[in-house]
Amino acid sequence: MSRAATASPNDRAPMTDLAHPDRLRKLADMRAAGVDPFPPRGVDALPIAQVIAGGGSIDAPGPLAAKRVQIAGRMLALRDFGKLAFAPLIDRTGKIQIGFAKERLPDWWERRKWLDHGDLLGIEGELGRTQKGELTVWATKVDILAKCVAVPPEKWHGLVDIEQRYRRRYVDLWAKEGVREVFEKRARILAGVRRFLDARGYVEVETPILQPLYGGAAARPFVTHYNALDSDFFLRIAPELYLKRLIVGGMERVYEIARNFRNEGLSARHNPEFTMLELYQAQSDYRGMMELAEGMIESLAREINAGTQIHFRGADYDLRAPFVRRGYIDLFQEHAGCAFDDQVRVRAKARELGIKDPGSFPKLMNDVFEATVEEHLQGPIFVTDYPLEICPLAKVSPRDGRLAERFELFVGGMELGNAFTELNDPQDQYQRFAEQVASKDDEAPSAIDIDYVQALEYGMPPAGGLGLGIDRLVMLLTGQDTIRDVLMFPALRPLTGEACATEPAAAPSIAPGR
RNA sequence: GGGCGCGUAGCUCAGUCGGUAGAGCAGCUGGCUUUUAACCAGCGGGUCCCAGGUUCGAGUCCUGGCGCGCUCACCA
């Protein structure tokens, strides 16, 4: 689509060609009649849901029936009948029909031509019904609160172009049924997480997003530059190492709902910035984290969906605790057909699967695990006790020196969470950092986080830590197949060249910075 | 980054074998006092994603590019 700037009929300022000439002409007509199409004040509107509730039913009219009400919202369509017209109006709470009748609006009637679907209106009128019995606000006063000069999407299909839905979420939110509900549920899920943890004595904290070193996960970071310190900083890939410093600091139970940034590809499950709940609890361990995770997820499901049954990507799941627990090495044996530490047979299996050698046996072994086991993890299931080598921040298992006390949670074959009994031995931690750095893996940290090791030297209590992918949890609880449908503004390639039309010459600045 | 698919009016989409660019909705004009995707009559609206090429002639075929989707890879 081109975005060439064109002069508007009223010659005020250039507009993009999204603004329709017919609508711009109405803007000019309104101004010529002394009416501001963008008045400074809104109206004192009653939420539409309350109007509907107050209207009652035909047989049992409510307290607002036949009363004067004032509402405000976006007009989605206009059905004109000569001396009568109907229009649905939506606000954040619901949708109701407005009725325009010439006999009730004699002075205004000529001005009905100013209305277009998409306009934001303030309506004062009497709550009544039509002959078909539909609850209707019969307007006695109509104010255009903001003119919609861009033509909204076609009314029946709505906005279906997926790219346009994401690029213009501000249209998608009212033009496509169900979109806003997903984000309202997302907000309730976040509130529910906070309520759940706050009730258990957790303190919500905020730790640096701009970090001089990055760690706590294996991922490539985004790099930025801080001019005042003339230093490169990294956008965090995880808050983990800062949160555990707070456990050293004696806070004992902390969590952060953290936006993380990873310089990686996009998929239905991945966005370069994503939200992760991370929490740490002193005197707990990975077993405690399992109980916390399943308890929280079950309770969120009950809160959001009034039950633990969910439907996701064509399958049904039950999020009732407790979830199944299965050992990593047992699952490995079962699905890969050999022991996880049998190098010869694991390598043979990898060749059979066409997996290319990532350079180290533990990674290769885990690649085989992912290729053979993950598809079977319909879950909800905790996969427990991972090989120590792929867990640089987890404590060794007291029962088996080859394993670490770690679990990952899967639902629908999708990784939802990751937790450990946290490693708190500073010497061991230093050693494992050093191995990571020496591995020359391009996703390993480039330097040892000495300050973190020093924090451990002061003593960190035994603790459990849990990371939960909030976006993926929202996907499950709202039945959305892709992460983009639970992110307001998912990452997209920026528009370039002519498609932008944001040059200052085309869009003169109208207000100084605040 | 690879593979597959898509890109045509403001929106949703047709477009046959390569032969003058189409529909519905939206818009404009007129009609209509109870509609629910209202209806009826008329009108306006196109850089067929971009750039090359083949051809008498390209929305259509070819090459390259851009964008998006799906998928694979990447993502402990």
Coordinates of C-alpha atoms (C1' of nucleotides) in Angstrom, one line a residue:
Chain A
M1 CA 0.0 0.0 0.0
S2 CA 1.3 3.4 -0.8
R3 CA 1.3 6.1 1.8
A4 CA 1.9 9.1 -0.4
A5 CA 1.0 12.3 1.4
T6 CA -1.8 14.3 -0.3
A7 CA -3.3 17.6 0.5
S8 CA -6.6 17.4 2.3
P9 CA -9.6 19.2 0.9
N10 CA -9.6 21.6 3.8
D11 CA -6.0 22.5 3.1
R12 CA -5.1 22.3 6.8
A13 CA -2.2 19.9 6.6
P14 CA -1.1 16.9 4.5
M15 CA -2.6 13.6 5.5
T16 CA -1.7 10.1 4.5
D17 CA -3.9 8.5 1.9
L18 CA -5.5 6.4 4.6
A19 CA -7.7 9.4 5.3
H20 CA -10.6 9.3 2.9
P21 CA -11.5 12.5 0.9
D22 CA -15.2 12.1 1.6
R23 CA -14.5 12.0 5.3
L24 CA -12.1 14.9 5.2
R25 CA -14.7 16.9 3.4
K26 CA -17.2 16.3 6.2
L27 CA -14.4 17.5 8.6
A28 CA -14.3 20.8 6.6
D29 CA -18.1 21.0 6.6
M30 CA -18.2 20.6 10.4
R31 CA -15.6 23.3 10.9
A32 CA -17.4 25.6 8.5
A33 CA -20.5 25.2 10.6
G34 CA -18.5 26.0 13.7
V35 CA -18.4 22.5 15.1
D36 CA -15.1 21.0 16.3
P37 CA -14.7 17.5 14.9
F38 CA -12.2 16.8 17.7
P39 CA -13.6 18.6 20.7
P40 CA -11.4 18.8 23.8
R41 CA -13.8 17.2 26.3
G42 CA -15.6 13.9 26.4
V43 CA -18.9 13.2 27.9
D44 CA -19.9 11.7 31.3
A45 CA -20.9 8.3 29.9
L46 CA -22.5 5.4 31.6
P47 CA -20.8 2.1 30.6
I48 CA -22.9 0.3 28.0
A49 CA -22.9 -2.9 30.1
Q50 CA -24.6 -0.9 32.9
V51 CA -27.1 0.5 30.4
I52 CA -27.9 -2.9 29.2
A53 CA -28.3 -4.3 32.7
G54 CA -30.4 -1.3 33.7
G55 CA -32.7 -1.8 30.7
G56 CA -33.9 -5.2 32.0
S57 CA -36.0 -7.3 29.7
I58 CA -39.2 -6.6 27.7
D59 CA -41.2 -8.4 30.4
A60 CA -39.3 -7.0 33.3
P61 CA -38.0 -3.5 32.5
G62 CA -35.1 -2.4 34.6
P63 CA -34.6 0.8 36.5
L64 CA -33.2 2.6 33.4
A65 CA -36.0 1.7 31.1
A66 CA -37.5 4.8 29.5
K67 CA -34.9 6.9 31.4
R68 CA -32.4 9.4 29.9
V69 CA -28.9 7.9 29.6
Q70 CA -25.7 9.2 28.2
I71 CA -23.2 6.8 26.4
A72 CA -20.1 7.2 24.4
G73 CA -18.2 4.9 22.1
R74 CA -17.4 4.0 18.5
M75 CA -20.2 3.7 16.0
L76 CA -19.6 0.5 14.0
A77 CA -22.2 0.8 11.2
L78 CA -25.1 3.0 10.2
R79 CA -28.3 1.8 8.7
D80 CA -30.3 4.6 7.3
F81 CA -34.1 4.6 6.7
G82 CA -34.9 8.0 5.6
K83 CA -36.4 9.6 8.7
L84 CA -34.9 6.9 10.9
A85 CA -31.5 5.3 11.3
F86 CA -29.9 2.7 13.5
A87 CA -26.3 2.3 14.6
P88 CA -24.4 -0.1 16.9
L89 CA -22.2 1.6 19.4
I90 CA -19.4 -0.1 21.4
D91 CA -17.5 0.9 24.4
R92 CA -15.0 -1.1 26.5
T93 CA -17.9 -2.9 28.3
G94 CA -20.3 -3.8 25.5
K95 CA -22.4 -2.9 22.5
I96 CA -25.8 -1.3 22.2
Q97 CA -28.0 0.1 19.4
I98 CA -28.6 3.8 18.9
G99 CA -31.7 4.9 17.2
F100 CA -31.8 8.2 15.4
A101 CA -35.3 9.5 14.6
K102 CA -36.0 12.8 12.8
E103 CA -38.9 13.6 15.1
R104 CA -36.6 13.4 18.2
L105 CA -33.7 15.3 16.5
P106 CA -35.3 18.0 14.3
D107 CA -32.5 20.5 14.5
W108 CA -29.7 17.9 14.1
W109 CA -31.3 15.9 11.3
E110 CA -29.4 17.7 8.5
R111 CA -26.1 17.0 10.3
R112 CA -26.6 13.2 10.2
K113 CA -24.7 13.3 7.0
W114 CA -21.6 14.1 9.0
L115 CA -21.6 10.7 10.5
D116 CA -19.5 7.8 9.2
H117 CA -19.1 4.4 10.7
G118 CA -16.0 4.4 12.9
D119 CA -16.8 7.8 14.4
L120 CA -16.5 8.2 18.1
L121 CA -19.8 9.6 19.5
G122 CA -21.3 10.8 22.6
I123 CA -25.1 10.1 22.7
E124 CA -27.7 11.3 25.0
G125 CA -31.1 9.7 24.7
E126 CA -34.0 7.8 26.1
L127 CA -33.5 4.1 26.7
G128 CA -36.2 2.2 24.9
R129 CA -36.9 -0.6 22.5
T130 CA -37.6 -1.1 18.8
Q131 CA -40.6 -2.9 17.4
K132 CA -38.5 -6.0 17.3
G133 CA -37.8 -5.5 21.0
E134 CA -34.2 -4.6 20.8
L135 CA -32.9 -2.4 23.5
T136 CA -32.1 1.0 21.9
V137 CA -31.0 4.4 23.0
W138 CA -33.2 6.8 21.1
A139 CA -30.9 9.8 20.7
T140 CA -31.9 13.3 21.6
K141 CA -28.4 14.7 21.5
V142 CA -25.5 13.6 19.2
D143 CA -21.9 14.7 19.6
I144 CA -19.1 13.7 17.4
L145 CA -16.3 13.3 19.9
A146 CA -13.7 12.4 17.3
K147 CA -14.1 12.0 13.6
C148 CA -12.8 8.8 12.0
V149 CA -11.2 10.0 8.8
A150 CA -9.7 6.6 7.9
V151 CA -12.1 4.1 6.5
P152 CA -12.5 1.2 8.9
P153 CA -12.4 -2.4 7.6
E154 CA -15.3 -4.0 5.9
K155 CA -18.0 -4.7 8.4
W156 CA -18.7 -8.3 7.8
H157 CA -15.2 -9.8 7.5
G158 CA -13.5 -7.3 9.7
L159 CA -9.8 -7.0 9.6
V160 CA -8.6 -10.4 8.4
D161 CA -5.2 -9.6 6.8
I162 CA -2.9 -11.0 9.5
E163 CA -0.1 -8.4 9.0
Q164 CA -2.6 -5.6 9.1
R165 CA -4.1 -7.0 12.3
Y166 CA -0.7 -6.8 14.0
R167 CA 0.5 -3.6 12.4
R168 CA -2.8 -1.8 13.2
R169 CA -3.8 -3.5 16.5
Y170 CA -5.6 -0.3 17.3
V171 CA -8.1 -1.2 14.6
D172 CA -8.0 -5.0 15.3
L173 CA -9.1 -4.4 18.9
W174 CA -12.5 -3.2 17.9
A175 CA -12.9 -4.5 14.4
K176 CA -12.4 -8.2 15.1
E177 CA -14.6 -10.0 17.6
G178 CA -12.8 -11.6 20.5
V179 CA -9.4 -9.8 20.2
R180 CA -9.9 -7.5 23.1
E181 CA -11.2 -10.3 25.3
V182 CA -7.9 -12.2 24.9
F183 CA -6.0 -9.1 26.2
E184 CA -8.5 -8.6 29.0
K185 CA -7.9 -12.2 30.0
R186 CA -4.1 -11.6 29.8
A187 CA -4.5 -8.7 32.3
R188 CA -6.5 -10.9 34.6
I189 CA -3.9 -13.7 34.4
L190 CA -1.1 -11.2 35.3
A191 CA -3.2 -9.9 38.2
G192 CA -3.9 -13.5 39.3
V193 CA -0.2 -14.4 39.3
R194 CA 0.5 -11.4 41.5
R195 CA -2.4 -12.2 43.8
F196 CA -1.3 -15.8 44.1
L197 CA 2.3 -15.0 44.9
D198 CA 1.6 -12.0 47.1
A199 CA -0.6 -14.3 49.2
R200 CA 2.3 -16.5 49.8
G201 CA 4.6 -13.9 51.1
Y202 CA 6.5 -13.1 47.8
V203 CA 7.7 -9.6 47.1
E204 CA 7.5 -8.3 43.5
V205 CA 10.8 -6.6 42.5
E206 CA 12.3 -5.0 39.4
T207 CA 15.8 -5.7 38.4
P208 CA 17.9 -4.2 35.6
I209 CA 16.9 -4.7 32.0
L210 CA 20.1 -3.0 30.8
Q211 CA 22.9 -5.2 32.0
P212 CA 26.7 -4.8 31.6
L213 CA 26.9 -8.6 31.4
Y214 CA 24.2 -11.0 30.4
G215 CA 23.4 -14.4 31.8
G216 CA 20.9 -16.7 33.4
A217 CA 20.0 -18.4 30.1
A218 CA 21.7 -19.5 26.9
A219 CA 20.7 -17.0 24.2
R220 CA 22.1 -14.3 22.0
P221 CA 21.5 -10.8 23.4
F222 CA 20.6 -7.5 21.9
V223 CA 23.4 -5.0 22.4
T224 CA 23.0 -1.3 23.0
H225 CA 25.3 1.6 23.9
Y226 CA 25.2 3.8 27.0
N227 CA 26.7 7.2 26.0
A228 CA 27.2 8.6 29.5
L229 CA 29.3 5.6 30.5
D230 CA 30.6 5.0 27.0
S231 CA 29.9 1.3 27.5
D232 CA 28.0 -1.3 25.7
F233 CA 25.1 -2.8 27.6
F234 CA 23.0 -5.8 26.9
L235 CA 19.2 -6.1 27.1
R236 CA 18.7 -8.9 29.6
I237 CA 18.1 -12.4 28.4
A238 CA 16.9 -13.3 31.9
P239 CA 16.6 -11.7 35.3
E240 CA 17.8 -14.8 37.1
L241 CA 21.2 -13.7 38.4
Y242 CA 19.9 -10.4 39.9
L243 CA 16.9 -12.1 41.6
K244 CA 19.2 -14.6 43.2
R245 CA 21.4 -11.7 44.5
L246 CA 18.2 -10.7 46.3
I247 CA 17.9 -14.1 47.9
V248 CA 21.5 -13.6 49.2
G249 CA 20.2 -10.2 50.4
G250 CA 17.7 -12.0 52.6
M251 CA 14.5 -11.2 50.8
E252 CA 13.8 -14.9 50.8
R253 CA 10.8 -14.8 48.4
V254 CA 10.9 -12.6 45.3
Y255 CA 9.4 -12.6 41.9
E256 CA 9.6 -10.5 38.8
I257 CA 7.3 -10.4 35.8
A258 CA 10.2 -9.7 33.5
R259 CA 10.4 -8.7 29.9
N260 CA 13.3 -10.6 28.4
F261 CA 15.0 -10.0 25.1
R262 CA 16.6 -12.6 22.9
N263 CA 18.2 -11.9 19.6
E264 CA 16.6 -14.9 17.8
G265 CA 14.1 -15.8 15.2
L266 CA 10.3 -15.5 15.3
S267 CA 7.9 -18.4 15.4
A268 CA 4.4 -19.2 16.7
R269 CA 6.1 -19.7 20.1
H270 CA 8.9 -17.1 20.0
N271 CA 9.0 -13.3 20.0
P272 CA 12.3 -11.4 20.5
E273 CA 10.8 -9.8 23.6
F274 CA 8.7 -11.9 25.8
T275 CA 7.4 -11.9 29.4
M276 CA 8.6 -14.4 31.9
L277 CA 7.7 -14.9 35.5
E278 CA 10.8 -15.7 37.5
L279 CA 10.5 -16.4 41.2
Y280 CA 12.9 -17.6 43.9
Q281 CA 12.1 -19.0 47.3
A282 CA 14.6 -19.7 50.1
Q283 CA 14.3 -23.0 51.9
S284 CA 12.5 -24.5 48.9
D285 CA 13.8 -26.7 46.1
Y286 CA 12.7 -27.9 42.7
R287 CA 10.1 -30.1 44.3
G288 CA 8.6 -27.1 46.1
M289 CA 8.6 -25.3 42.7
M290 CA 6.6 -28.1 41.1
E291 CA 3.9 -27.8 43.7
L292 CA 3.9 -24.0 43.4
A293 CA 3.8 -24.1 39.6
E294 CA 1.0 -26.6 39.3
G295 CA -1.0 -25.0 42.1
M296 CA -0.7 -21.6 40.4
I297 CA -1.6 -22.8 37.0
E298 CA -4.6 -24.7 38.2
S299 CA -5.8 -21.8 40.2
L300 CA -5.4 -19.4 37.2
A301 CA -7.3 -21.7 35.0
R302 CA -10.2 -21.8 37.4
E303 CA -10.1 -18.1 37.8
I304 CA -10.0 -17.3 34.0
N305 CA -11.9 -20.2 32.5
A306 CA -14.0 -21.3 35.5
G307 CA -12.5 -24.8 35.1
T308 CA -9.3 -26.7 34.4
Q309 CA -10.2 -28.0 31.0
I310 CA -8.5 -26.2 28.2
H311 CA -8.5 -26.5 24.4
F312 CA -5.2 -25.7 22.6
R313 CA -4.2 -26.4 19.0
G314 CA -6.9 -28.9 18.5
A315 CA -6.5 -30.9 21.6
D316 CA -7.9 -31.0 25.1
Y317 CA -5.9 -30.8 28.3
D318 CA -6.7 -30.8 32.0
L319 CA -4.7 -28.4 34.1
R320 CA -5.8 -29.9 37.4
A321 CA -2.9 -30.5 39.8
P322 CA -0.9 -32.6 40.4
F323 CA 0.7 -32.9 37.0
V324 CA 2.5 -36.1 35.9
R325 CA 6.2 -36.3 36.8
R326 CA 8.6 -38.2 34.7
G327 CA 12.4 -38.5 34.8
Y328 CA 14.4 -37.1 31.9
I329 CA 16.6 -40.2 31.6
D330 CA 13.6 -42.6 31.6
L331 CA 11.9 -40.6 28.9
F332 CA 15.1 -40.6 27.0
Q333 CA 15.4 -44.3 27.2
E334 CA 11.8 -44.8 26.3
H335 CA 11.7 -42.6 23.2
A336 CA 15.3 -42.5 21.9
G337 CA 15.8 -46.2 22.6
C338 CA 19.1 -45.9 24.4
A339 CA 20.6 -44.5 27.6
F340 CA 21.2 -40.8 27.7
D341 CA 24.9 -41.2 28.5
D342 CA 25.7 -44.0 26.0
Q343 CA 27.8 -41.8 23.7
V344 CA 28.1 -44.4 20.9
R345 CA 24.4 -45.2 20.7
V346 CA 23.3 -41.5 21.2
R347 CA 25.6 -40.4 18.4
A348 CA 24.2 -43.2 16.2
K349 CA 20.7 -42.1 17.0
A350 CA 21.6 -38.5 16.2
R351 CA 22.9 -39.5 12.8
E352 CA 19.8 -41.6 12.2
L353 CA 17.7 -38.5 12.9
G354 CA 19.8 -36.2 10.8
I355 CA 20.9 -34.1 13.7
K356 CA 24.1 -32.3 13.1
D357 CA 26.7 -32.3 15.8
P358 CA 26.5 -29.1 17.8
G359 CA 30.0 -29.5 19.0
S360 CA 29.5 -31.1 22.4
F361 CA 28.0 -34.4 23.5
P362 CA 25.7 -32.9 26.2
K363 CA 24.1 -30.6 23.6
L364 CA 23.9 -33.4 21.0
M365 CA 22.3 -35.6 23.6
N366 CA 19.7 -32.9 24.4
D367 CA 19.0 -32.4 20.7
V368 CA 18.2 -36.1 20.5
F369 CA 15.9 -35.7 23.5
E370 CA 14.1 -32.8 21.9
A371 CA 13.8 -34.6 18.6
T372 CA 12.5 -37.8 20.1
V373 CA 10.7 -37.0 23.3
E374 CA 9.2 -33.5 23.2
E375 CA 6.4 -34.3 20.7
H376 CA 5.2 -36.9 23.3
L377 CA 5.0 -34.4 26.1
Q378 CA 1.3 -33.5 25.8
G379 CA 1.1 -33.0 29.5
P380 CA 0.8 -31.2 31.6
I381 CA 4.0 -33.0 32.6
F382 CA 7.0 -32.2 34.6
V383 CA 10.2 -33.6 33.1
T384 CA 12.6 -34.0 36.0
D385 CA 16.3 -34.5 36.8
Y386 CA 18.2 -33.3 33.8
P387 CA 21.8 -34.2 32.9
L388 CA 24.1 -32.0 34.9
E389 CA 26.1 -30.7 32.0
I390 CA 23.1 -28.8 30.5
C391 CA 22.2 -27.2 33.8
P392 CA 24.9 -24.6 34.7
L393 CA 22.8 -23.0 37.4
A394 CA 21.3 -26.0 39.1
K395 CA 22.4 -28.1 42.0
V396 CA 23.6 -31.7 41.5
S397 CA 21.2 -34.4 42.5
P398 CA 22.1 -36.0 45.8
R399 CA 20.8 -39.3 44.4
D400 CA 22.7 -39.4 41.1
G401 CA 25.8 -37.4 40.5
R402 CA 25.1 -37.4 36.7
L403 CA 21.9 -35.4 37.2
A404 CA 20.8 -32.0 38.3
E405 CA 17.7 -31.1 40.3
R406 CA 15.8 -29.4 37.5
F407 CA 12.5 -29.7 35.8
E408 CA 10.8 -28.4 32.7
L409 CA 7.1 -28.2 32.4
F410 CA 5.4 -29.0 29.1
V411 CA 1.8 -28.6 27.9
G412 CA 0.8 -29.5 24.3
G413 CA 4.5 -30.2 23.4
M414 CA 5.3 -26.6 24.3
E415 CA 7.8 -25.7 27.0
L416 CA 6.1 -23.6 29.6
G417 CA 8.4 -23.5 32.5
N418 CA 11.9 -24.3 33.8
A419 CA 13.0 -24.7 37.4
F420 CA 16.0 -25.7 39.6
T421 CA 17.2 -26.3 43.0
E422 CA 19.5 -23.3 42.8
L423 CA 23.2 -23.8 42.8
N424 CA 24.6 -21.9 45.7
D425 CA 28.2 -23.2 46.0
P426 CA 30.4 -20.3 44.7
Q427 CA 33.3 -22.5 43.8
D428 CA 31.1 -24.8 41.8
Q429 CA 29.3 -21.9 40.2
Y430 CA 32.6 -20.3 39.2
Q431 CA 33.8 -23.5 37.7
R432 CA 30.6 -23.9 35.6
F433 CA 30.7 -20.3 34.4
A434 CA 34.3 -20.8 33.4
E435 CA 33.4 -23.9 31.4
Q436 CA 30.6 -22.0 29.6
V437 CA 32.9 -19.2 28.7
A438 CA 35.6 -21.6 27.5
S439 CA 33.0 -23.5 25.4
K440 CA 33.1 -20.7 22.8
D441 CA 29.5 -21.5 22.2
D442 CA 28.1 -18.3 20.7
E443 CA 25.2 -18.4 23.1
A444 CA 27.3 -18.8 26.2
P445 CA 28.2 -15.7 28.2
S446 CA 31.3 -13.9 27.0
A447 CA 32.6 -13.3 30.5
I448 CA 32.2 -14.7 34.0
D449 CA 29.8 -12.7 36.2
I450 CA 32.3 -12.3 39.1
D451 CA 30.0 -10.1 41.1
Y452 CA 27.4 -12.9 41.1
V453 CA 30.0 -15.4 42.3
Q454 CA 31.0 -13.0 45.0
A455 CA 27.3 -12.7 46.1
L456 CA 27.3 -16.5 46.5
E457 CA 30.5 -16.1 48.6
Y458 CA 28.4 -14.4 51.2
G459 CA 26.1 -17.4 51.3
M460 CA 22.8 -18.0 49.5
P461 CA 20.3 -20.1 51.4
P462 CA 19.1 -23.3 49.8
A463 CA 16.4 -22.2 47.3
G464 CA 14.1 -23.2 44.6
G465 CA 13.7 -21.0 41.5
L466 CA 11.1 -21.1 38.8
G467 CA 10.7 -19.5 35.4
L468 CA 7.3 -19.5 33.7
G469 CA 6.6 -18.3 30.2
I470 CA 3.7 -15.9 30.7
D471 CA 2.9 -15.4 27.0
R472 CA 2.7 -19.1 26.5
L473 CA 0.6 -19.5 29.6
V474 CA -1.8 -16.9 28.2
M475 CA -1.8 -18.8 24.9
L476 CA -3.0 -21.9 26.8
L477 CA -5.5 -20.2 28.9
T478 CA -7.0 -18.2 26.1
G479 CA -6.8 -20.9 23.4
Q480 CA -4.6 -18.9 21.0
D481 CA -2.3 -20.9 18.7
T482 CA 0.4 -18.2 18.2
I483 CA 2.2 -16.0 20.6
R484 CA 1.4 -13.1 18.3
D485 CA -2.2 -13.3 19.3
V486 CA -1.4 -12.7 23.0
L487 CA 1.1 -9.9 22.4
M488 CA -0.4 -6.4 21.7
F489 CA 2.4 -5.5 19.3
P490 CA 4.3 -8.6 18.1
A491 CA 7.7 -8.0 16.4
L492 CA 7.3 -7.2 12.7
R493 CA 9.8 -6.2 10.1
P494 CA 9.8 -2.4 10.0
L495 CA 8.1 -0.8 7.0
T496 CA 10.7 0.9 4.7
G497 CA 10.9 3.6 2.2
E498 CA 7.7 5.0 0.7
A499 CA 5.6 2.7 2.9
C500 CA 6.5 4.7 6.0
A501 CA 5.8 8.3 5.0
T502 CA 6.9 9.6 8.3
E503 CA 9.3 12.2 7.1
P504 CA 8.9 15.5 8.9
A505 CA 8.0 17.2 5.7
A506 CA 5.0 14.9 5.3
A507 CA 4.0 14.9 8.9
P508 CA 4.7 18.3 10.5
S509 CA 5.1 18.2 14.2
I510 CA 2.0 19.5 15.9
A511 CA 3.1 19.5 19.5
P512 CA 6.3 20.0 21.4
G513 CA 7.5 17.1 23.6
R514 CA 6.0 16.8 27.0
Chain B
rG1 C1' 18.7 -18.3 6.4
rG2 C1' 15.9 -22.7 3.3
rG3 C1' 11.2 -24.7 1.2
rC4 C1' 6.0 -23.7 0.0
rG5 C1' 2.1 -20.1 -0.7
rC6 C1' 0.1 -15.3 -1.2
rG7 C1' 0.3 -9.8 -2.8
rU8 C1' -5.7 -7.0 -7.8
rA9 C1' -10.5 -0.7 -5.4
rG10 C1' -10.6 1.8 1.5
rC11 C1' -12.0 -3.6 3.1
rU12 C1' -13.0 -9.0 1.6
rC13 C1' -12.1 -11.4 -2.8
rA14 C1' -12.9 -13.2 -8.3
rG15 C1' -10.2 -12.6 -12.8
rU16 C1' -10.7 -18.9 -17.6
rC17 C1' -6.1 -20.1 -22.9
rG18 C1' -1.8 -14.0 -22.7
rG19 C1' -6.5 -9.9 -25.7
rU20 C1' -10.4 -3.1 -23.1
rA21 C1' -10.0 -4.4 -14.8
rG22 C1' -14.7 -7.3 -12.0
rA23 C1' -18.2 -8.4 -7.6
rG24 C1' -19.9 -7.6 -2.5
rC25 C1' -19.2 -4.4 1.4
rA26 C1' -17.6 0.8 2.4
rG27 C1' -18.2 5.9 -0.1
rC28 C1' -21.3 9.7 -2.9
rU29 C1' -26.6 11.2 -4.9
rG30 C1' -31.8 10.0 -4.5
rG31 C1' -35.9 7.1 -2.0
rC32 C1' -37.7 4.8 2.4
rU33 C1' -40.3 5.7 10.4
rU34 C1' -38.4 0.0 13.5
rU35 C1' -33.4 -2.1 10.9
rU36 C1' -29.9 -6.2 12.4
rA37 C1' -24.4 -7.8 6.7
rA38 C1' -31.5 -3.5 5.9
rC39 C1' -33.4 -2.7 1.0
rC40 C1' -34.1 -0.2 -4.0
rA41 C1' -32.1 3.0 -8.1
rG42 C1' -27.9 5.6 -9.9
rC43 C1' -22.6 7.3 -9.6
rG44 C1' -17.5 7.7 -8.5
rG45 C1' -13.2 4.8 -7.2
rG46 C1' -7.2 0.8 -9.7
rU47 C1' 1.0 2.3 -9.6
rC48 C1' -3.1 -5.3 -10.6
rC49 C1' 3.6 -5.0 -4.6
rC50 C1' 8.3 -3.1 -7.2
rA51 C1' 12.0 -3.4 -11.3
rG52 C1' 13.5 -5.8 -15.5
rG53 C1' 12.4 -9.5 -19.5
rU54 C1' 9.5 -12.4 -23.3
rU55 C1' 5.4 -10.9 -26.6
rC56 C1' 2.0 -7.2 -31.6
rG57 C1' -0.1 -7.3 -26.6
rA58 C1' 1.3 -9.1 -19.5
rG59 C1' -3.0 -8.8 -13.6
rU60 C1' -1.8 -13.5 -16.2
rC61 C1' 4.4 -16.2 -18.6
rC62 C1' 10.0 -15.6 -17.1
rU63 C1' 14.0 -13.4 -13.8
rG64 C1' 15.3 -10.5 -9.7
rG65 C1' 13.7 -7.7 -5.5
rC66 C1' 10.3 -6.2 -1.4
rG67 C1' 6.5 -7.6 2.1
rC68 C1' 3.5 -11.1 4.7
rG69 C1' 1.8 -16.1 6.0
rC70 C1' 2.8 -21.3 6.8
rU71 C1' 6.8 -24.5 7.6
rC72 C1' 11.9 -26.0 8.6
rA73 C1' 16.4 -24.4 10.8
rC74 C1' 17.7 -21.3 15.0
rC75 C1' 15.5 -20.8 20.0
rA76 C1' 19.5 -25.4 26.7

